[in-house]
């Protein structure tokens, strides 16, 4: 995203911009986008007001950049975890990694993308479109994984990877929300287990 005044891309400028984005991402995740001010981000990143506005013309521009950065991080993580899944046990290990990470923070904060979607999708169309594209990409990864399992004969021909992938992502995101409210990863574990049990219904004998 272009800087507010086309700030020179010096190494120091890039480091400052990265520090601002990283601080904003952490605060948005923990406090929420609406509860975080530019002054909060400035203090957390150790930057001056002029430095912040040199890179971002306003809060919305910074939010859009954070969505891009967080989306890249989440999708890269999921691609790495899912690309080697060739069995239902591998899919369970994917589930375990997500639940264990959630348990480390007692279910708090939820999914970085999901949390921003709840706050932004009804009042910022650019954010909604960007987040929707990220969830579409995440869903495609799950569908491709289930397609692979069907092609390998792990799942029967009756399995519908698109429907199963949509249900699995919905269980994950709903699980994040319930875990956040309960401050426990258990609801997330239950939601994912039920979705995976449904997928296992299509397993070949």
mmCIF file of N, CA and C in Angstrom, residues 7-138:
data_model
loop_
_atom_site.group_PDB
_atom_site.id
_atom_site.type_symbol
_atom_site.label_atom_id
_atom_site.label_comp_id
_atom_site.label_asym_id
_atom_site.label_seq_id
_atom_site.Cartn_x
_atom_site.Cartn_y
_atom_site.Cartn_z
ATOM 1 N N UNK A 7 6.812 7.951 1.094
ATOM 2 C CA UNK A 7 8.034 7.951 1.886
ATOM 3 C C UNK A 7 9.117 7.146 1.192
ATOM 4 N N UNK A 8 10.329 7.646 1.242
ATOM 5 C CA UNK A 8 11.453 6.976 0.616
ATOM 6 C C UNK A 8 11.653 5.614 1.263
ATOM 7 N N UNK A 9 11.873 4.603 0.426
ATOM 8 C CA UNK A 9 11.996 3.239 0.929
ATOM 9 C C UNK A 9 13.437 2.943 1.333
ATOM 10 N N UNK A 10 13.945 3.727 2.276
ATOM 11 C CA UNK A 10 15.263 3.438 2.827
ATOM 12 C C UNK A 10 15.142 2.267 3.783
ATOM 13 N N UNK A 11 16.262 1.650 4.117
ATOM 14 C CA UNK A 11 16.223 0.522 5.044
ATOM 15 C C UNK A 11 15.663 0.963 6.392
ATOM 16 N N UNK A 12 16.006 2.156 6.821
ATOM 17 C CA UNK A 12 15.478 2.653 8.089
ATOM 18 C C UNK A 12 13.981 2.909 7.985
ATOM 19 N N UNK A 13 13.549 3.448 6.845
ATOM 20 C CA UNK A 13 12.128 3.688 6.652
ATOM 21 C C UNK A 13 11.328 2.397 6.618
ATOM 22 N N UNK A 14 11.869 1.376 5.964
ATOM 23 C CA UNK A 14 11.199 0.087 5.915
ATOM 24 C C UNK A 14 11.117 -0.542 7.296
ATOM 25 N N UNK A 15 12.182 -0.374 8.090
ATOM 26 C CA UNK A 15 12.178 -0.923 9.447
ATOM 27 C C UNK A 15 11.145 -0.214 10.298
ATOM 28 N N UNK A 16 11.029 1.094 10.159
ATOM 29 C CA UNK A 16 10.031 1.858 10.910
ATOM 30 C C UNK A 16 8.618 1.436 10.514
ATOM 31 N N UNK A 17 8.389 1.309 9.224
ATOM 32 C CA UNK A 17 7.073 0.897 8.736
ATOM 33 C C UNK A 17 6.713 -0.497 9.254
ATOM 34 N N UNK A 18 7.687 -1.398 9.209
ATOM 35 C CA UNK A 18 7.452 -2.758 9.700
ATOM 36 C C UNK A 18 7.122 -2.755 11.181
ATOM 37 N N UNK A 19 7.803 -1.912 11.941
ATOM 38 C CA UNK A 19 7.558 -1.827 13.384
ATOM 39 C C UNK A 19 6.157 -1.291 13.662
ATOM 40 N N UNK A 20 5.721 -0.335 12.885
ATOM 41 C CA UNK A 20 4.369 0.209 13.054
ATOM 42 C C UNK A 20 3.327 -0.865 12.763
ATOM 43 N N UNK A 21 3.503 -1.576 11.655
ATOM 44 C CA UNK A 21 2.537 -2.612 11.260
ATOM 45 C C UNK A 21 2.507 -3.739 12.279
ATOM 46 N N UNK A 22 3.676 -4.151 12.747
ATOM 47 C CA UNK A 22 3.743 -5.236 13.731
ATOM 48 C C UNK A 22 3.055 -4.827 15.031
ATOM 49 N N UNK A 23 3.301 -3.614 15.492
ATOM 50 C CA UNK A 23 2.666 -3.135 16.721
ATOM 51 C C UNK A 23 1.159 -3.029 16.550
ATOM 52 N N UNK A 24 0.729 -2.523 15.400
ATOM 53 C CA UNK A 24 -0.704 -2.411 15.136
ATOM 54 C C UNK A 24 -1.363 -3.784 15.110
ATOM 55 N N UNK A 25 -0.712 -4.745 14.457
ATOM 56 C CA UNK A 25 -1.276 -6.099 14.372
ATOM 57 C C UNK A 25 -1.458 -6.707 15.755
ATOM 58 N N UNK A 26 -0.472 -6.527 16.622
ATOM 59 C CA UNK A 26 -0.562 -7.082 17.973
ATOM 60 C C UNK A 26 -1.670 -6.410 18.780
ATOM 61 N N UNK A 27 -1.767 -5.089 18.676
ATOM 62 C CA UNK A 27 -2.802 -4.372 19.418
ATOM 63 C C UNK A 27 -4.200 -4.679 18.877
ATOM 64 N N UNK A 28 -4.335 -4.757 17.556
ATOM 65 C CA UNK A 28 -5.642 -5.097 16.978
ATOM 66 C C UNK A 28 -6.079 -6.478 17.446
ATOM 67 N N UNK A 29 -5.127 -7.396 17.549
ATOM 68 C CA UNK A 29 -5.449 -8.769 17.940
ATOM 69 C C UNK A 29 -5.882 -8.848 19.406
ATOM 70 N N UNK A 30 -5.176 -8.147 20.260
ATOM 71 C CA UNK A 30 -5.442 -8.230 21.696
ATOM 72 C C UNK A 30 -6.582 -7.301 22.126
ATOM 73 N N UNK A 31 -6.569 -6.064 21.634
ATOM 74 C CA UNK A 31 -7.573 -5.076 22.059
ATOM 75 C C UNK A 31 -8.759 -4.971 21.109
ATOM 76 N N UNK A 32 -8.515 -5.255 19.841
ATOM 77 C CA UNK A 32 -9.514 -5.022 18.810
ATOM 78 C C UNK A 32 -9.167 -3.771 18.015
ATOM 79 N N UNK A 33 -9.646 -3.709 16.789
ATOM 80 C CA UNK A 33 -9.344 -2.577 15.920
ATOM 81 C C UNK A 33 -9.966 -1.288 16.461
ATOM 82 N N UNK A 34 -11.232 -1.345 16.816
ATOM 83 C CA UNK A 34 -11.937 -0.121 17.227
ATOM 84 C C UNK A 34 -11.419 0.448 18.541
ATOM 85 N N UNK A 35 -10.913 -0.419 19.415
ATOM 86 C CA UNK A 35 -10.432 0.038 20.720
ATOM 87 C C UNK A 35 -8.982 0.513 20.676
ATOM 88 N N UNK A 36 -8.338 0.380 19.547
ATOM 89 C CA UNK A 36 -6.938 0.778 19.402
ATOM 90 C C UNK A 36 -6.849 2.090 18.644
ATOM 91 N N UNK A 37 -6.156 3.062 19.212
ATOM 92 C CA UNK A 37 -5.993 4.355 18.553
ATOM 93 C C UNK A 37 -4.625 4.439 17.892
ATOM 94 N N UNK A 38 -4.483 5.408 17.024
ATOM 95 C CA UNK A 38 -3.180 5.629 16.406
ATOM 96 C C UNK A 38 -2.137 6.024 17.453
ATOM 97 N N UNK A 39 -2.566 6.732 18.479
ATOM 98 C CA UNK A 39 -1.632 7.073 19.553
ATOM 99 C C UNK A 39 -1.151 5.815 20.276
ATOM 100 N N UNK A 40 -2.047 4.852 20.471
ATOM 101 C CA UNK A 40 -1.642 3.580 21.081
ATOM 102 C C UNK A 40 -0.563 2.905 20.233
ATOM 103 N N UNK A 41 -0.769 2.919 18.924
ATOM 104 C CA UNK A 41 0.181 2.280 18.012
ATOM 105 C C UNK A 41 1.493 3.038 17.984
ATOM 106 N N UNK A 42 1.406 4.352 18.015
ATOM 107 C CA UNK A 42 2.620 5.170 18.010
ATOM 108 C C UNK A 42 3.473 4.876 19.235
ATOM 109 N N UNK A 43 2.830 4.802 20.401
ATOM 110 C CA UNK A 43 3.572 4.524 21.636
ATOM 111 C C UNK A 43 4.165 3.117 21.607
ATOM 112 N N UNK A 44 3.367 2.146 21.190
ATOM 113 C CA UNK A 44 3.827 0.753 21.168
ATOM 114 C C UNK A 44 4.974 0.549 20.196
ATOM 115 N N UNK A 45 4.957 1.283 19.085
ATOM 116 C CA UNK A 45 5.999 1.120 18.070
ATOM 117 C C UNK A 45 7.192 2.040 18.288
ATOM 118 N N UNK A 46 7.074 2.947 19.259
ATOM 119 C CA UNK A 46 8.175 3.867 19.535
ATOM 120 C C UNK A 46 8.432 4.834 18.395
ATOM 121 N N UNK A 47 7.366 5.281 17.741
ATOM 122 C CA UNK A 47 7.507 6.200 16.619
ATOM 123 C C UNK A 47 6.825 7.524 16.929
ATOM 124 N N UNK A 48 7.211 8.527 16.190
ATOM 125 C CA UNK A 48 6.588 9.837 16.357
ATOM 126 C C UNK A 48 5.344 9.927 15.475
ATOM 127 N N UNK A 49 4.552 10.942 15.743
ATOM 128 C CA UNK A 49 3.341 11.137 14.943
ATOM 129 C C UNK A 49 3.702 11.378 13.486
ATOM 130 N N UNK A 50 4.762 12.149 13.237
ATOM 131 C CA UNK A 50 5.159 12.444 11.863
ATOM 132 C C UNK A 50 5.641 11.182 11.153
ATOM 133 N N UNK A 51 6.338 10.300 11.864
ATOM 134 C CA UNK A 51 6.775 9.041 11.255
ATOM 135 C C UNK A 51 5.582 8.176 10.876
ATOM 136 N N UNK A 52 4.614 8.100 11.781
ATOM 137 C CA UNK A 52 3.450 7.267 11.505
ATOM 138 C C UNK A 52 2.694 7.785 10.279
ATOM 139 N N UNK A 53 2.446 9.099 10.241
ATOM 140 C CA UNK A 53 1.688 9.654 9.122
ATOM 141 C C UNK A 53 2.516 9.723 7.841
ATOM 142 N N UNK A 54 3.814 9.600 7.958
ATOM 143 C CA UNK A 54 4.659 9.550 6.772
ATOM 144 C C UNK A 54 4.443 8.245 6.016
ATOM 145 N N UNK A 55 4.043 7.204 6.752
ATOM 146 C CA UNK A 55 3.844 5.888 6.139
ATOM 147 C C UNK A 55 2.370 5.546 5.914
ATOM 148 N N UNK A 56 1.488 6.105 6.747
ATOM 149 C CA UNK A 56 0.049 5.790 6.633
ATOM 150 C C UNK A 56 -0.754 7.069 6.789
ATOM 151 N N UNK A 57 -1.594 7.345 5.788
ATOM 152 C CA UNK A 57 -2.319 8.609 5.810
ATOM 153 C C UNK A 57 -3.374 8.655 6.900
ATOM 154 N N UNK A 58 -3.886 7.475 7.310
ATOM 155 C CA UNK A 58 -4.891 7.425 8.369
ATOM 156 C C UNK A 58 -4.967 6.006 8.922
ATOM 157 N N UNK A 59 -5.815 5.823 9.904
ATOM 158 C CA UNK A 59 -5.941 4.516 10.548
ATOM 159 C C UNK A 59 -6.442 3.465 9.574
ATOM 160 N N UNK A 60 -7.362 3.832 8.708
ATOM 161 C CA UNK A 60 -7.923 2.851 7.779
ATOM 162 C C UNK A 60 -6.843 2.289 6.859
ATOM 163 N N UNK A 61 -5.932 3.142 6.409
ATOM 164 C CA UNK A 61 -4.838 2.674 5.558
ATOM 165 C C UNK A 61 -3.972 1.670 6.310
ATOM 166 N N UNK A 62 -3.731 1.934 7.580
ATOM 167 C CA UNK A 62 -2.946 1.016 8.402
ATOM 168 C C UNK A 62 -3.701 -0.295 8.613
ATOM 169 N N UNK A 63 -4.995 -0.209 8.847
ATOM 170 C CA UNK A 63 -5.813 -1.414 9.021
ATOM 171 C C UNK A 63 -5.715 -2.305 7.782
ATOM 172 N N UNK A 64 -5.811 -1.702 6.602
ATOM 173 C CA UNK A 64 -5.749 -2.486 5.367
ATOM 174 C C UNK A 64 -4.400 -3.179 5.214
ATOM 175 N N UNK A 65 -3.349 -2.516 5.628
ATOM 176 C CA UNK A 65 -2.030 -3.131 5.566
ATOM 177 C C UNK A 65 -1.917 -4.288 6.548
ATOM 178 N N UNK A 66 -2.451 -4.107 7.747
ATOM 179 C CA UNK A 66 -2.423 -5.173 8.752
ATOM 180 C C UNK A 66 -3.203 -6.387 8.256
ATOM 181 N N UNK A 67 -4.348 -6.166 7.620
ATOM 182 C CA UNK A 67 -5.116 -7.290 7.073
ATOM 183 C C UNK A 67 -4.276 -8.066 6.076
ATOM 184 N N UNK A 68 -3.559 -7.351 5.216
ATOM 185 C CA UNK A 68 -2.718 -8.012 4.218
ATOM 186 C C UNK A 68 -1.619 -8.828 4.884
ATOM 187 N N UNK A 69 -0.953 -8.241 5.866
ATOM 188 C CA UNK A 69 0.148 -8.927 6.556
ATOM 189 C C UNK A 69 -0.362 -10.138 7.323
ATOM 190 N N UNK A 70 -1.447 -9.966 8.064
ATOM 191 C CA UNK A 70 -1.996 -11.073 8.848
ATOM 192 C C UNK A 70 -2.513 -12.191 7.940
ATOM 193 N N UNK A 71 -3.121 -11.819 6.828
ATOM 194 C CA UNK A 71 -3.617 -12.824 5.888
ATOM 195 C C UNK A 71 -2.473 -13.648 5.321
ATOM 196 N N UNK A 72 -1.404 -12.982 4.940
ATOM 197 C CA UNK A 72 -0.243 -13.704 4.410
ATOM 198 C C UNK A 72 0.317 -14.666 5.446
ATOM 199 N N UNK A 73 0.386 -14.224 6.692
ATOM 200 C CA UNK A 73 0.932 -15.068 7.753
ATOM 201 C C UNK A 73 0.047 -16.291 7.989
ATOM 202 N N UNK A 74 -1.253 -16.070 8.156
ATOM 203 C CA UNK A 74 -2.173 -17.177 8.443
ATOM 204 C C UNK A 74 -2.212 -18.165 7.291
ATOM 205 N N UNK A 75 -2.301 -17.662 6.066
ATOM 206 C CA UNK A 75 -2.402 -18.557 4.914
ATOM 207 C C UNK A 75 -1.106 -19.328 4.682
ATOM 208 N N UNK A 76 0.036 -18.704 4.939
ATOM 209 C CA UNK A 76 1.310 -19.424 4.814
ATOM 210 C C UNK A 76 1.399 -20.527 5.860
ATOM 211 N N UNK A 77 0.955 -20.229 7.069
ATOM 212 C CA UNK A 77 0.949 -21.243 8.131
ATOM 213 C C UNK A 77 0.046 -22.413 7.769
ATOM 214 N N UNK A 78 -1.148 -22.107 7.284
ATOM 215 C CA UNK A 78 -2.091 -23.165 6.942
ATOM 216 C C UNK A 78 -1.620 -23.981 5.738
ATOM 217 N N UNK A 79 -1.008 -23.320 4.774
ATOM 218 C CA UNK A 79 -0.495 -24.041 3.608
ATOM 219 C C UNK A 79 0.586 -25.029 4.031
ATOM 220 N N UNK A 80 1.437 -24.602 4.950
ATOM 221 C CA UNK A 80 2.504 -25.478 5.432
ATOM 222 C C UNK A 80 1.938 -26.674 6.190
ATOM 223 N N UNK A 81 0.907 -26.436 6.997
ATOM 224 C CA UNK A 81 0.329 -27.518 7.790
ATOM 225 C C UNK A 81 -0.482 -28.498 6.953
ATOM 226 N N UNK A 82 -1.142 -28.004 5.911
ATOM 227 C CA UNK A 82 -2.074 -28.838 5.165
ATOM 228 C C UNK A 82 -1.459 -29.544 3.958
ATOM 229 N N UNK A 83 -0.368 -29.020 3.435
ATOM 230 C CA UNK A 83 0.137 -29.555 2.173
ATOM 231 C C UNK A 83 0.586 -31.009 2.263
ATOM 232 N N UNK A 84 0.987 -31.450 3.462
ATOM 233 C CA UNK A 84 1.444 -32.824 3.600
ATOM 234 C C UNK A 84 0.401 -33.786 4.122
ATOM 235 N N UNK A 85 -0.837 -33.318 4.295
ATOM 236 C CA UNK A 85 -1.886 -34.182 4.854
ATOM 237 C C UNK A 85 -2.342 -35.181 3.800
ATOM 238 N N UNK A 86 -2.156 -36.467 4.115
ATOM 239 C CA UNK A 86 -2.543 -37.522 3.184
ATOM 240 C C UNK A 86 -3.389 -38.601 3.854
ATOM 241 N N UNK A 87 -3.705 -38.394 5.116
ATOM 242 C CA UNK A 87 -4.520 -39.349 5.875
ATOM 243 C C UNK A 87 -5.453 -38.577 6.792
ATOM 244 N N UNK A 88 -6.467 -39.279 7.308
ATOM 245 C CA UNK A 88 -7.340 -38.644 8.294
ATOM 246 C C UNK A 88 -6.578 -38.347 9.575
ATOM 247 N N UNK A 89 -5.582 -39.174 9.892
ATOM 248 C CA UNK A 89 -4.750 -38.905 11.066
ATOM 249 C C UNK A 89 -3.984 -37.594 10.876
ATOM 250 N N UNK A 90 -3.552 -37.335 9.647
ATOM 251 C CA UNK A 90 -2.877 -36.069 9.360
ATOM 252 C C UNK A 90 -3.794 -34.889 9.534
ATOM 253 N N UNK A 91 -5.057 -35.067 9.175
ATOM 254 C CA UNK A 91 -6.040 -34.006 9.370
ATOM 255 C C UNK A 91 -6.288 -33.783 10.864
ATOM 256 N N UNK A 92 -6.255 -34.839 11.639
ATOM 257 C CA UNK A 92 -6.396 -34.706 13.096
ATOM 258 C C UNK A 92 -5.204 -33.952 13.680
ATOM 259 N N UNK A 93 -4.028 -34.186 13.134
ATOM 260 C CA UNK A 93 -2.844 -33.455 13.635
ATOM 261 C C UNK A 93 -2.954 -31.967 13.327
ATOM 262 N N UNK A 94 -3.540 -31.639 12.160
ATOM 263 C CA UNK A 94 -3.801 -30.226 11.838
ATOM 264 C C UNK A 94 -4.732 -29.634 12.888
ATOM 265 N N UNK A 95 -5.770 -30.370 13.232
ATOM 266 C CA UNK A 95 -6.709 -29.933 14.268
ATOM 267 C C UNK A 95 -6.001 -29.751 15.592
ATOM 268 N N UNK A 96 -5.134 -30.693 15.958
ATOM 269 C CA UNK A 96 -4.429 -30.633 17.237
ATOM 270 C C UNK A 96 -3.552 -29.389 17.336
ATOM 271 N N UNK A 97 -2.870 -29.038 16.248
ATOM 272 C CA UNK A 97 -1.989 -27.868 16.255
ATOM 273 C C UNK A 97 -2.777 -26.590 16.514
ATOM 274 N N UNK A 98 -3.945 -26.476 15.898
ATOM 275 C CA UNK A 98 -4.778 -25.295 16.094
ATOM 276 C C UNK A 98 -5.314 -25.215 17.519
ATOM 277 N N UNK A 99 -5.793 -26.340 18.036
ATOM 278 C CA UNK A 99 -6.352 -26.359 19.388
ATOM 279 C C UNK A 99 -5.265 -26.091 20.423
ATOM 280 N N UNK A 100 -4.095 -26.684 20.241
ATOM 281 C CA UNK A 100 -3.005 -26.472 21.197
ATOM 282 C C UNK A 100 -2.559 -25.017 21.216
ATOM 283 N N UNK A 101 -2.478 -24.392 20.049
ATOM 284 C CA UNK A 101 -2.105 -22.971 19.994
ATOM 285 C C UNK A 101 -3.156 -22.126 20.698
ATOM 286 N N UNK A 102 -4.422 -22.460 20.510
ATOM 287 C CA UNK A 102 -5.498 -21.731 21.160
ATOM 288 C C UNK A 102 -5.471 -21.930 22.667
ATOM 289 N N UNK A 103 -5.120 -23.141 23.104
ATOM 290 C CA UNK A 103 -5.086 -23.447 24.536
ATOM 291 C C UNK A 103 -3.982 -22.664 25.248
ATOM 292 N N UNK A 104 -2.914 -22.341 24.537
ATOM 293 C CA UNK A 104 -1.802 -21.605 25.154
ATOM 294 C C UNK A 104 -2.232 -20.223 25.638
ATOM 295 N N UNK A 105 -3.293 -19.672 25.040
ATOM 296 C CA UNK A 105 -3.796 -18.368 25.473
ATOM 297 C C UNK A 105 -5.197 -18.502 26.070
ATOM 298 N N UNK A 106 -5.491 -19.707 26.573
ATOM 299 C CA UNK A 106 -6.778 -19.964 27.247
ATOM 300 C C UNK A 106 -7.978 -19.578 26.400
ATOM 301 N N UNK A 107 -7.857 -19.799 25.102
ATOM 302 C CA UNK A 107 -8.967 -19.509 24.199
ATOM 303 C C UNK A 107 -9.161 -18.043 23.868
ATOM 304 N N UNK A 108 -8.368 -17.164 24.470
ATOM 305 C CA UNK A 108 -8.576 -15.724 24.295
ATOM 306 C C UNK A 108 -8.222 -15.243 22.889
ATOM 307 N N UNK A 109 -8.842 -14.161 22.489
ATOM 308 C CA UNK A 109 -8.550 -13.357 21.305
ATOM 309 C C UNK A 109 -9.075 -13.935 19.994
ATOM 310 N N UNK A 110 -9.207 -15.245 19.873
ATOM 311 C CA UNK A 110 -9.766 -15.828 18.667
ATOM 312 C C UNK A 110 -8.811 -15.821 17.488
ATOM 313 N N UNK A 111 -9.382 -15.922 16.295
ATOM 314 C CA UNK A 111 -8.610 -15.922 15.055
ATOM 315 C C UNK A 111 -8.323 -14.479 14.655
ATOM 316 N N UNK A 112 -7.082 -14.197 14.279
ATOM 317 C CA UNK A 112 -6.712 -12.829 13.908
ATOM 318 C C UNK A 112 -7.581 -12.319 12.759
ATOM 319 N N UNK A 113 -7.847 -13.160 11.776
ATOM 320 C CA UNK A 113 -8.668 -12.737 10.643
ATOM 321 C C UNK A 113 -10.141 -12.683 11.027
ATOM 322 N N UNK A 114 -10.601 -13.667 11.776
ATOM 323 C CA UNK A 114 -11.999 -13.690 12.191
ATOM 324 C C UNK A 114 -12.366 -12.499 13.060
ATOM 325 N N UNK A 115 -11.471 -12.146 13.979
ATOM 326 C CA UNK A 115 -11.747 -11.019 14.872
ATOM 327 C C UNK A 115 -11.882 -9.718 14.087
ATOM 328 N N UNK A 116 -10.981 -9.511 13.101
ATOM 329 C CA UNK A 116 -11.081 -8.295 12.290
ATOM 330 C C UNK A 116 -12.330 -8.320 11.421
ATOM 331 N N UNK A 117 -12.706 -9.502 10.948
ATOM 332 C CA UNK A 117 -13.907 -9.608 10.124
ATOM 333 C C UNK A 117 -15.151 -9.189 10.898
ATOM 334 N N UNK A 118 -15.242 -9.617 12.150
ATOM 335 C CA UNK A 118 -16.397 -9.257 12.976
ATOM 336 C C UNK A 118 -16.498 -7.748 13.152
ATOM 337 N N UNK A 119 -15.353 -7.101 13.337
ATOM 338 C CA UNK A 119 -15.353 -5.660 13.587
ATOM 339 C C UNK A 119 -15.536 -4.823 12.325
ATOM 340 N N UNK A 120 -15.028 -5.308 11.201
ATOM 341 C CA UNK A 120 -14.881 -4.434 10.040
ATOM 342 C C UNK A 120 -15.807 -4.712 8.867
ATOM 343 N N UNK A 121 -16.299 -5.924 8.742
ATOM 344 C CA UNK A 121 -16.975 -6.313 7.499
ATOM 345 C C UNK A 121 -18.251 -5.533 7.207
ATOM 346 N N UNK A 122 -18.894 -4.999 8.225
ATOM 347 C CA UNK A 122 -20.147 -4.266 7.999
ATOM 348 C C UNK A 122 -19.955 -2.766 7.809
ATOM 349 N N UNK A 123 -18.710 -2.285 7.974
ATOM 350 C CA UNK A 123 -18.527 -0.831 7.846
ATOM 351 C C UNK A 123 -17.302 -0.428 7.034
ATOM 352 N N UNK A 124 -16.590 -1.398 6.467
ATOM 353 C CA UNK A 124 -15.421 -1.077 5.645
ATOM 354 C C UNK A 124 -15.389 -2.094 4.506
ATOM 355 N N UNK A 125 -15.890 -1.698 3.346
ATOM 356 C CA UNK A 125 -16.034 -2.633 2.226
ATOM 357 C C UNK A 125 -14.688 -3.166 1.744
ATOM 358 N N UNK A 126 -13.662 -2.319 1.749
ATOM 359 C CA UNK A 126 -12.350 -2.794 1.314
ATOM 360 C C UNK A 126 -11.818 -3.873 2.251
ATOM 361 N N UNK A 127 -12.013 -3.673 3.546
ATOM 362 C CA UNK A 127 -11.596 -4.682 4.515
ATOM 363 C C UNK A 127 -12.412 -5.960 4.337
ATOM 364 N N UNK A 128 -13.717 -5.821 4.136
ATOM 365 C CA UNK A 128 -14.563 -7.001 3.947
ATOM 366 C C UNK A 128 -14.107 -7.820 2.758
ATOM 367 N N UNK A 129 -13.824 -7.151 1.645
ATOM 368 C CA UNK A 129 -13.403 -7.860 0.443
ATOM 369 C C UNK A 129 -12.063 -8.561 0.654
ATOM 370 N N UNK A 130 -11.143 -7.881 1.320
ATOM 371 C CA UNK A 130 -9.828 -8.474 1.558
ATOM 372 C C UNK A 130 -9.928 -9.687 2.475
ATOM 373 N N UNK A 131 -10.708 -9.563 3.538
ATOM 374 C CA UNK A 131 -10.880 -10.680 4.466
ATOM 375 C C UNK A 131 -11.636 -11.830 3.812
ATOM 376 N N UNK A 132 -12.637 -11.501 3.000
ATOM 377 C CA UNK A 132 -13.376 -12.543 2.294
ATOM 378 C C UNK A 132 -12.453 -13.316 1.361
ATOM 379 N N UNK A 133 -11.556 -12.608 0.683
ATOM 380 C CA UNK A 133 -10.590 -13.273 -0.196
ATOM 381 C C UNK A 133 -9.677 -14.203 0.596
ATOM 382 N N UNK A 134 -9.309 -13.791 1.797
ATOM 383 C CA UNK A 134 -8.444 -14.622 2.639
ATOM 384 C C UNK A 134 -9.172 -15.881 3.097
ATOM 385 N N UNK A 135 -10.437 -15.723 3.498
ATOM 386 C CA UNK A 135 -11.205 -16.900 3.905
ATOM 387 C C UNK A 135 -11.472 -17.825 2.719
ATOM 388 N N UNK A 136 -11.675 -17.246 1.535
ATOM 389 C CA UNK A 136 -11.840 -18.071 0.342
ATOM 390 C C UNK A 136 -10.580 -18.893 0.077
ATOM 391 N N UNK A 137 -9.421 -18.265 0.246
ATOM 392 C CA UNK A 137 -8.159 -18.974 0.033
ATOM 393 C C UNK A 137 -7.978 -20.083 1.066
ATOM 394 N N UNK A 138 -8.349 -19.798 2.310
ATOM 395 C CA UNK A 138 -8.255 -20.795 3.380
ATOM 396 C C UNK A 138 -9.183 -21.973 3.084
#
